[in-house]
């Protein structure tokens, strides 16, 4: 199944009181490379498989940021069958149409006038199997599987011998050449009946004529579970923590039962890794000391910072700070986990910051407009959801941004302007970074940890009346004990809907 997302790159009018978030995508390298003064539509093409089953939780996957508006998503192709079709059969006509649109542009009727738009392909994305098939590269478990570099990989040693490993030590000892579209085209020309695979290229991809595959085609829990299952009390504790978390009503899938993590959907895994894992592990160590190796948490800190920053950031300079985090993470990976786990999916992390630099944050978010709905404790239909825990800004000091966390008790209007009655928690002087340290010292790690998780004293609070314009975002709160909680902002809520 192929989707195409249209992004209108002309100015967007957003009401003053609406939440507005710009992605770094507009400033990204690949976006700026094709930037013109003419109105333009940027296309993001995605593909994925979808099981044909009847379930109220099964829905067409629409990548952000356009999932808020179905009118901006076009289903380009749909294949129904027991096996996937060849990439040429699936993509040839689609690519031909895109090339025609790119050559001629398109006229769109807006506000009683016709505007001519140029067409630009921003990127193609999908999971590993889908990308390999459409890019005409070997599967993610083969040699030369990386679409960004010419790292060949090697087979793991016997008695296993079943995995193709992409070891960090080999990667840094032998600097790898970067893939280019020209190299891919040359390899495709050398393919024959005898030589069916040249540097991981297995054919000519239709996508090659509209984009650069290396630049525009983008992409532990088992060890943790093996440790925790030795201590049923610890495993039950984590499951109770997961059960106790209340998410906003827009979180359609929520990670539950850590024992069944292998059955979690990607959205559940994302929620766990971005918001939940760190505070749950900290709470576990505080309540049941020595049940979980500190080194795993010290190692995970680096991956957490790397992913959460690349997902969404306010300053593009932060991207340049991220390689050091993933390099240290990968350098220790094979010492902590089974060597057979150092697969292409681990190696691909090293290229993630480069893709973000070219295309913008992982969440692809451009703007929000009137889409965020907040509840209050007085709302009778909220059921088990939590859209009332929020982060608010203190407007009393315009020279300095001060954030607080609290719970909305009810809303009301004065002269047609919305206000909220807030139970605002007291910010604690304690910091989360004091409870942990990375596996290897890296500058600014504690700044990121304390930025994403604020310790508040929920046992102490004050009741305030604030304008609704003070709301920054919803948040997820984790109670550490009877006095303190951890609060983390949900920066891009519509990503989870």
Coordinates of C-alpha atoms in Angstrom, one line a residue:
X1 CA 0.0 0.0 0.0
X2 CA 1.4 3.4 -1.0
X3 CA 0.5 6.7 0.5
X4 CA 1.6 10.1 -0.7
X5 CA 1.5 13.2 1.6
X6 CA 1.1 16.7 0.2
X7 CA 2.6 19.6 2.1
X8 CA 1.7 23.1 1.1
X9 CA 4.8 25.2 1.5
X10 CA 3.3 28.7 1.2
X11 CA 2.4 30.7 4.3
X12 CA -0.1 29.1 6.7
X13 CA -2.4 31.4 8.7
X14 CA -2.8 30.2 12.2
X15 CA -5.0 31.9 14.8
X16 CA -3.1 33.7 17.6
X17 CA -4.4 31.3 20.3
X18 CA -3.7 28.2 18.3
X19 CA -0.7 26.0 19.0
X20 CA 1.9 26.4 16.3
X21 CA 5.0 24.2 15.9
X22 CA 7.4 24.5 13.0
X23 CA 9.5 21.5 12.1
X24 CA 13.2 21.8 11.3
X25 CA 12.1 20.2 8.0
X26 CA 11.7 23.6 6.4
X27 CA 15.3 24.3 7.2
X28 CA 16.6 20.9 6.3
X29 CA 19.4 20.4 3.8
X30 CA 17.3 18.5 1.2
X31 CA 14.4 20.9 1.5
X32 CA 16.5 24.0 1.0
X33 CA 18.4 22.4 -1.9
X34 CA 15.2 22.5 -4.0
X35 CA 13.7 25.7 -2.5
X36 CA 12.3 28.2 -4.9
X37 CA 10.3 31.4 -4.7
X38 CA 7.3 29.6 -6.4
X39 CA 4.6 27.9 -4.4
X40 CA 5.5 24.2 -4.1
X41 CA 4.1 20.9 -3.0
X42 CA 6.5 18.5 -1.2
X43 CA 5.7 14.9 -1.5
X44 CA 6.5 12.3 1.1
X45 CA 5.9 8.8 -0.2
X46 CA 5.4 5.9 2.2
X47 CA 4.6 2.2 1.8
X48 CA 3.7 -0.5 4.2
X49 CA 1.9 -3.8 4.4
X50 CA -1.6 -4.0 6.0
X51 CA -3.2 -7.2 7.2
X52 CA -6.7 -7.7 5.8
X53 CA -8.6 -8.4 9.1
X54 CA -11.7 -7.0 10.6
X55 CA -10.7 -5.0 13.8
X56 CA -11.8 -1.7 15.2
X57 CA -8.1 -1.0 15.9
X58 CA -6.9 -1.6 12.4
X59 CA -6.6 1.5 10.3
X60 CA -4.7 2.9 7.3
X61 CA -1.4 4.1 8.4
X62 CA -0.9 7.8 7.7
X63 CA 2.5 9.2 8.5
X64 CA 2.7 12.5 10.3
X65 CA 2.4 15.4 9.9
X66 CA -0.6 15.2 7.5
X67 CA -2.6 12.6 9.4
X68 CA -4.6 15.5 10.8
X69 CA -6.1 16.2 7.4
X70 CA -7.1 13.2 5.3
X71 CA -7.6 15.5 2.3
X72 CA -3.9 15.8 2.0
X73 CA -3.2 12.1 1.7
X74 CA -3.6 10.2 -1.6
X75 CA -3.6 6.4 -1.8
X76 CA -1.4 5.8 -4.9
X77 CA -1.6 2.0 -5.0
X78 CA -3.0 -1.0 -3.3
X79 CA -1.9 -4.6 -3.8
X80 CA -4.0 -7.4 -2.5
X81 CA -2.4 -10.8 -2.6
X82 CA -0.5 -13.6 -0.7
X83 CA 2.9 -12.2 -1.9
X84 CA 4.2 -8.7 -2.5
X85 CA 4.5 -7.6 -6.2
X86 CA 7.8 -6.7 -7.9
X87 CA 8.8 -3.1 -7.3
X88 CA 8.4 -2.3 -11.0
X89 CA 4.8 -3.6 -11.1
X90 CA 4.0 -1.6 -7.9
X91 CA 5.8 1.6 -8.7
X92 CA 6.3 2.1 -12.4
X93 CA 3.0 3.9 -13.1
X94 CA 3.2 5.8 -9.9
X95 CA 6.7 7.1 -10.6
X96 CA 5.7 8.0 -14.2
X97 CA 2.8 10.2 -12.9
X98 CA 5.1 11.9 -10.4
X99 CA 7.6 12.6 -13.1
X100 CA 4.9 14.2 -15.2
X101 CA 3.7 16.3 -12.3
X102 CA 7.3 17.4 -11.5
X103 CA 7.8 18.5 -15.1
X104 CA 4.5 20.4 -15.5
X105 CA 3.5 21.3 -12.0
X106 CA -0.2 21.5 -10.9
X107 CA -2.8 24.2 -10.7
X108 CA -4.9 24.3 -7.5
X109 CA -8.0 26.5 -7.0
X110 CA -7.6 28.3 -3.6
X111 CA -9.6 31.3 -2.4
X112 CA -11.2 32.0 -5.8
X113 CA -8.0 32.0 -7.6
X114 CA -5.8 29.5 -9.4
X115 CA -2.3 29.0 -8.0
X116 CA 0.4 27.0 -9.9
X117 CA 2.5 24.7 -7.7
X118 CA 5.8 23.0 -8.5
X119 CA 6.1 19.4 -7.4
X120 CA 9.1 18.2 -5.4
X121 CA 9.7 14.7 -3.9
X122 CA 11.1 15.1 -0.3
X123 CA 11.6 11.5 0.6
X124 CA 10.4 7.9 0.5
X125 CA 10.0 5.9 3.7
X126 CA 8.9 2.6 5.0
X127 CA 10.0 -0.2 7.3
X128 CA 13.1 -2.2 6.5
X129 CA 11.5 -4.9 4.3
X130 CA 9.4 -2.4 2.4
X131 CA 12.3 -0.1 1.7
X132 CA 14.6 -2.9 0.6
X133 CA 12.0 -4.1 -1.9
X134 CA 11.2 -0.7 -3.3
X135 CA 14.8 0.5 -3.4
X136 CA 15.9 -2.8 -5.0
X137 CA 18.5 -3.5 -2.3
X138 CA 19.1 -6.7 -0.4
X139 CA 17.0 -7.4 2.7
X140 CA 18.0 -6.0 6.1
X141 CA 19.4 -9.4 7.1
X142 CA 21.8 -9.7 4.1
X143 CA 25.2 -8.3 3.2
X144 CA 25.5 -4.6 2.1
X145 CA 22.0 -4.0 3.5
X146 CA 22.7 -0.4 4.4
X147 CA 21.2 2.2 2.0
X148 CA 23.6 4.9 3.3
X149 CA 27.0 3.3 3.2
X150 CA 28.9 0.3 1.7
X151 CA 29.3 -1.6 4.9
X152 CA 29.4 -5.2 3.9
X153 CA 28.7 -6.9 7.3
X154 CA 29.8 -10.4 8.2
X155 CA 28.3 -13.6 9.3
X156 CA 28.3 -14.3 13.1
X157 CA 30.6 -17.1 14.2
X158 CA 29.5 -20.7 14.7
X159 CA 27.7 -22.5 16.3
X160 CA 25.1 -19.9 15.5
X161 CA 26.1 -18.6 12.0
X162 CA 22.6 -17.3 11.3
X163 CA 23.0 -13.6 11.5
X164 CA 24.6 -10.9 9.4
X165 CA 26.4 -8.6 11.9
X166 CA 27.3 -4.9 11.4
X167 CA 29.9 -4.5 14.1
X168 CA 30.7 -1.0 15.3
X169 CA 34.4 -1.9 15.7
X170 CA 34.6 -2.9 12.1
X171 CA 32.7 0.2 11.0
X172 CA 35.2 2.6 12.7
X173 CA 38.3 0.6 11.9
X174 CA 37.6 0.6 8.2
X175 CA 35.8 3.9 7.2
X176 CA 33.0 3.0 4.8
X177 CA 32.3 4.7 1.6
X178 CA 29.0 6.4 1.3
X179 CA 26.5 5.1 -1.2
X180 CA 25.5 7.4 -4.0
X181 CA 22.8 7.2 -6.6
X182 CA 25.4 7.0 -9.3
X183 CA 27.0 4.0 -7.6
X184 CA 23.7 2.3 -7.3
X185 CA 22.9 2.9 -11.0
X186 CA 26.4 1.5 -12.0
X187 CA 25.8 -1.6 -9.8
X188 CA 22.4 -2.2 -11.3
X189 CA 23.9 -2.2 -14.8
X190 CA 26.3 -4.9 -13.8
X191 CA 23.6 -7.3 -12.7
X192 CA 23.2 -10.4 -14.8
X193 CA 22.0 -14.0 -14.5
X194 CA 25.2 -15.0 -12.9
X195 CA 25.9 -11.8 -10.8
X196 CA 22.5 -11.1 -9.2
X197 CA 23.8 -8.9 -6.4
X198 CA 26.4 -6.1 -6.8
X199 CA 27.2 -4.4 -3.5
X200 CA 23.7 -5.2 -2.2
X201 CA 21.9 -3.8 -5.4
X202 CA 19.6 -6.4 -6.9
X203 CA 17.9 -4.4 -9.6
X204 CA 16.9 -1.0 -11.0
X205 CA 14.4 0.7 -8.7
X206 CA 11.7 3.0 -10.4
X207 CA 12.3 5.4 -7.5
X208 CA 15.8 6.1 -8.8
X209 CA 14.4 8.4 -11.5
X210 CA 12.6 10.7 -9.0
X211 CA 14.9 10.7 -5.9
X212 CA 18.3 9.7 -4.5
X213 CA 17.9 6.4 -2.7
X214 CA 20.8 6.9 -0.3
X215 CA 19.7 10.4 0.6
X216 CA 15.9 10.3 0.4
X217 CA 15.0 6.8 1.5
X218 CA 14.8 7.0 5.3
X219 CA 14.6 4.3 8.6
X220 CA 17.0 -4.3 23.6
X221 CA 14.1 -5.1 25.1
X222 CA 14.8 -8.9 25.0
X223 CA 17.8 -8.6 27.2
X224 CA 16.0 -6.5 29.7
X225 CA 13.2 -9.0 29.8
X226 CA 15.6 -11.9 30.3
X227 CA 17.0 -10.2 33.3
X228 CA 13.7 -9.1 34.8
X229 CA 11.9 -12.4 34.4
X230 CA 14.4 -13.9 36.9
X231 CA 12.7 -11.7 39.4
X232 CA 8.9 -12.0 39.2
X233 CA 8.4 -9.2 41.7
X234 CA 10.3 -6.8 39.5
X235 CA 8.4 -7.8 36.4
X236 CA 5.1 -7.4 38.2
X237 CA 6.2 -4.0 39.5
X238 CA 6.9 -2.8 35.9
X239 CA 3.6 -4.1 34.7
X240 CA 1.8 -2.3 37.5
X241 CA 3.7 0.9 36.6
X242 CA 2.5 0.5 33.0
X243 CA -1.1 -0.1 34.1
X244 CA -1.1 3.0 36.4
X245 CA -0.1 5.4 33.6
X246 CA -2.9 7.5 32.2
X247 CA -2.4 8.7 28.7
X248 CA -4.2 11.5 26.8
X249 CA -7.3 10.3 24.9
X250 CA -5.3 10.7 21.6
X251 CA -3.0 7.8 22.5
X252 CA -4.8 5.0 20.7
X253 CA -2.3 2.3 21.6
X254 CA -0.6 2.1 25.0
X255 CA 2.2 -0.3 26.1
X256 CA 0.9 -2.8 28.6
X257 CA 2.3 -6.1 30.0
X258 CA 6.1 -6.0 29.5
X259 CA 6.1 -9.8 29.2
X260 CA 4.4 -9.4 25.8
X261 CA 6.6 -6.6 24.5
X262 CA 7.3 -8.7 21.3
X263 CA 3.6 -8.2 20.4
X264 CA 3.7 -4.4 20.8
X265 CA 2.9 -2.3 17.8
X266 CA 5.5 0.2 16.6
X267 CA 3.4 3.0 18.1
X268 CA 3.4 1.3 21.5
X269 CA 7.2 0.7 21.4
X270 CA 7.7 4.4 20.4
X271 CA 5.6 5.6 23.4
X272 CA 7.6 3.3 25.7
X273 CA 11.0 4.3 24.5
X274 CA 10.3 8.1 24.3
X275 CA 8.3 8.6 27.4
X276 CA 8.0 5.6 29.7
X277 CA 11.2 3.5 29.8
X278 CA 13.4 5.9 31.7
X279 CA 11.0 6.9 34.6
X280 CA 9.9 3.2 35.0
X281 CA 13.4 2.0 35.3
X282 CA 14.3 4.7 37.7
X283 CA 11.3 3.9 39.9
X284 CA 12.1 0.2 39.7
X285 CA 15.6 0.9 41.0
X286 CA 14.3 3.1 43.8
X287 CA 11.8 0.5 45.0
X288 CA 13.6 -2.8 44.3
X289 CA 17.4 -2.0 44.4
X290 CA 19.8 -4.3 42.5
X291 CA 17.1 -6.1 40.6
X292 CA 18.1 -4.5 37.3
X293 CA 21.8 -3.8 36.3
X294 CA 22.7 -0.1 36.5
X295 CA 24.8 -0.5 33.4
X296 CA 21.7 -1.1 31.2
X297 CA 20.2 2.1 32.3
X298 CA 23.5 4.0 31.9
X299 CA 23.7 2.7 28.4
X300 CA 20.1 3.4 27.5
X301 CA 20.4 7.0 28.5
X302 CA 22.5 7.7 25.4
X303 CA 20.0 6.1 23.0
X304 CA 17.1 7.9 24.7
X305 CA 18.7 11.3 24.3
X306 CA 19.7 10.6 20.7
X307 CA 16.2 9.5 19.6
X308 CA 14.2 12.1 21.6
X309 CA 16.3 15.0 20.3
X310 CA 16.2 13.9 16.7
X311 CA 12.5 13.3 16.9
X312 CA 11.8 17.0 17.7
X313 CA 14.1 19.9 18.4
X314 CA 13.9 23.7 18.5
X315 CA 17.5 24.4 17.3
X316 CA 19.1 22.6 14.4
X317 CA 22.5 22.9 16.1
X318 CA 21.4 20.2 18.4
X319 CA 21.7 17.7 15.5
X320 CA 25.4 18.3 15.5
X321 CA 25.6 17.2 19.2
X322 CA 24.0 13.9 18.6
X323 CA 26.7 11.8 16.9
X324 CA 28.7 11.6 20.1
X325 CA 25.8 10.0 21.9
X326 CA 25.2 7.3 19.4
X327 CA 28.9 6.6 18.9
X328 CA 29.4 5.9 22.6
X329 CA 26.2 3.8 22.7
X330 CA 27.3 1.7 19.8
X331 CA 30.8 1.3 21.1
X332 CA 29.5 -0.5 24.2
X333 CA 26.6 -2.4 22.6
X334 CA 28.4 -5.6 21.8
X335 CA 29.9 -5.8 25.4
X336 CA 26.5 -5.5 27.1
X337 CA 24.3 -7.6 24.8
X338 CA 24.5 -10.8 22.8
X339 CA 27.0 -10.2 19.9
X340 CA 24.4 -11.7 17.5
X341 CA 22.2 -8.7 18.3
X342 CA 24.5 -6.2 16.5
X343 CA 22.4 -6.4 13.3
X344 CA 21.8 -3.9 10.6
X345 CA 18.9 -2.4 12.6
X346 CA 21.5 -1.3 15.2
X347 CA 24.0 -0.1 12.6
X348 CA 21.3 2.0 10.9
X349 CA 21.2 4.2 14.1
X350 CA 24.5 5.7 13.2
X351 CA 23.0 7.3 10.1
X352 CA 19.9 8.6 11.7
X353 CA 21.2 12.1 12.6
X354 CA 22.3 12.5 8.9
X355 CA 18.8 11.8 7.7
X356 CA 17.4 14.3 10.2
X357 CA 19.9 16.9 9.0
X358 CA 18.7 16.3 5.4
X359 CA 14.9 16.0 6.0
X360 CA 14.1 17.4 9.5
X361 CA 12.9 15.9 12.7
X362 CA 11.8 12.2 12.9
X363 CA 8.2 13.3 13.7
X364 CA 7.9 15.2 10.4
X365 CA 5.7 17.7 12.2
X366 CA 5.0 21.0 10.5
X367 CA 2.2 22.7 12.4
X368 CA -0.8 22.2 14.6
X369 CA -4.0 24.1 14.1
X370 CA -6.9 23.8 16.5
X371 CA -6.5 20.1 16.8
X372 CA -5.5 19.7 20.5
X373 CA -8.4 19.1 22.8
X374 CA -7.9 19.4 26.6
X375 CA -10.1 17.9 29.2
X376 CA -10.6 18.9 32.8
X377 CA -11.2 16.8 35.9
X378 CA -14.8 17.9 35.7
X379 CA -15.3 16.4 32.2
X380 CA -17.6 13.4 32.8
X381 CA -16.8 11.6 29.5
X382 CA -13.0 11.4 29.8
X383 CA -13.3 7.8 31.0
X384 CA -9.7 6.5 31.8
X385 CA -7.9 9.0 29.6
X386 CA -5.8 11.9 30.9
X387 CA -5.9 15.0 28.9
X388 CA -5.9 17.3 32.0
X389 CA -2.3 17.0 33.1
X390 CA -0.6 19.9 31.5
X391 CA 2.6 22.0 31.2
X392 CA 2.0 25.7 31.5
X393 CA 4.2 28.8 31.2
X394 CA 4.6 31.5 33.7
X395 CA 3.8 34.8 31.9
X396 CA 4.7 37.0 34.9
X397 CA 8.4 37.2 33.7
X398 CA 8.5 37.8 29.9
X399 CA 12.3 37.8 29.9
X400 CA 12.6 34.2 31.1
X401 CA 10.6 31.0 30.2
X402 CA 9.5 29.2 33.4
X403 CA 7.5 26.1 33.1
X404 CA 5.2 24.5 35.6
X405 CA 3.1 21.3 35.7
X406 CA -0.3 20.7 37.0
X407 CA -3.9 19.4 36.7
X408 CA -6.8 21.2 35.1
X409 CA -9.8 21.1 37.5
X410 CA -12.3 23.0 35.3
X411 CA -12.6 25.5 32.5
X412 CA -14.7 28.7 32.4
X413 CA -15.2 31.8 30.3
X414 CA -14.9 35.5 31.2
X415 CA -16.0 38.0 28.5
X416 CA -15.8 35.2 26.0
X417 CA -12.2 34.4 26.8
X418 CA -11.3 30.9 28.1
X419 CA -9.6 30.4 31.5
X420 CA -8.7 27.3 33.5
X421 CA -8.6 26.6 37.2
X422 CA -5.3 24.8 37.8
X423 CA -3.9 22.7 40.5
X424 CA -0.2 23.6 40.0
X425 CA 2.4 21.4 41.5
X426 CA 5.5 22.9 43.1
X427 CA 8.7 22.5 41.1
X428 CA 11.3 20.6 43.1
X429 CA 15.0 21.4 43.4
X430 CA 15.7 17.7 42.9
X431 CA 16.8 16.7 39.4
X432 CA 16.4 13.3 37.7
X433 CA 20.0 13.3 36.4
X434 CA 21.2 13.0 40.0
X435 CA 19.8 9.5 40.1
X436 CA 21.8 8.2 37.2
X437 CA 24.9 8.6 35.1
X438 CA 25.8 7.5 31.5
X439 CA 28.0 4.5 30.8
X440 CA 30.7 7.0 29.6
X441 CA 30.9 10.7 30.4
X442 CA 29.5 12.8 27.5
X443 CA 29.0 16.6 27.8
X444 CA 25.5 18.0 28.3
X445 CA 23.8 14.6 28.9
X446 CA 22.3 15.8 32.2
X447 CA 20.9 18.9 30.6
X448 CA 18.8 16.8 28.2
X449 CA 17.6 14.4 30.9
X450 CA 16.5 17.3 33.2
X451 CA 15.0 19.1 30.2
X452 CA 12.7 16.2 29.3
X453 CA 11.8 15.1 32.9
X454 CA 11.0 17.6 35.6
X455 CA 10.7 16.5 39.3
X456 CA 7.7 18.1 40.9
X457 CA 6.4 17.9 44.5
X458 CA 2.8 16.7 43.9
X459 CA 2.1 16.7 47.6
X460 CA 2.4 20.5 47.6
X461 CA 0.4 22.6 45.2
X462 CA -1.4 25.9 44.7
X463 CA -4.7 26.7 43.0
X464 CA -4.5 29.3 40.2
X465 CA -6.6 30.9 37.6
X466 CA -4.8 31.1 34.2
X467 CA -5.6 32.0 30.7
X468 CA -5.8 29.0 28.4
X469 CA -3.1 30.6 26.3
X470 CA -0.7 29.7 29.1
X471 CA -1.0 26.0 28.2
X472 CA 2.2 24.7 26.5
X473 CA 1.3 21.0 26.1
X474 CA -0.2 18.0 27.7
X475 CA 2.2 15.9 29.8
X476 CA 2.5 12.4 31.3
X477 CA 3.2 12.2 35.0
X478 CA 4.8 9.3 36.9
X479 CA 4.4 9.2 40.6
X480 CA 7.8 8.2 42.2
X481 CA 6.5 8.1 45.8
X482 CA 4.0 9.8 48.0
X483 CA 5.8 13.2 47.6
X484 CA 7.4 13.4 44.2
X485 CA 6.5 12.8 40.6
X486 CA 8.2 13.0 37.2
X487 CA 6.5 15.0 34.5
X488 CA 7.4 15.0 30.8
X489 CA 5.9 17.0 28.0
X490 CA 4.1 15.5 25.0
X491 CA 5.6 17.8 22.4
X492 CA 3.9 16.4 19.3
X493 CA 0.6 14.9 20.5
X494 CA -1.0 14.4 17.1
X495 CA 1.8 12.0 16.2
X496 CA 0.1 9.4 18.5
X497 CA -3.4 9.9 17.2

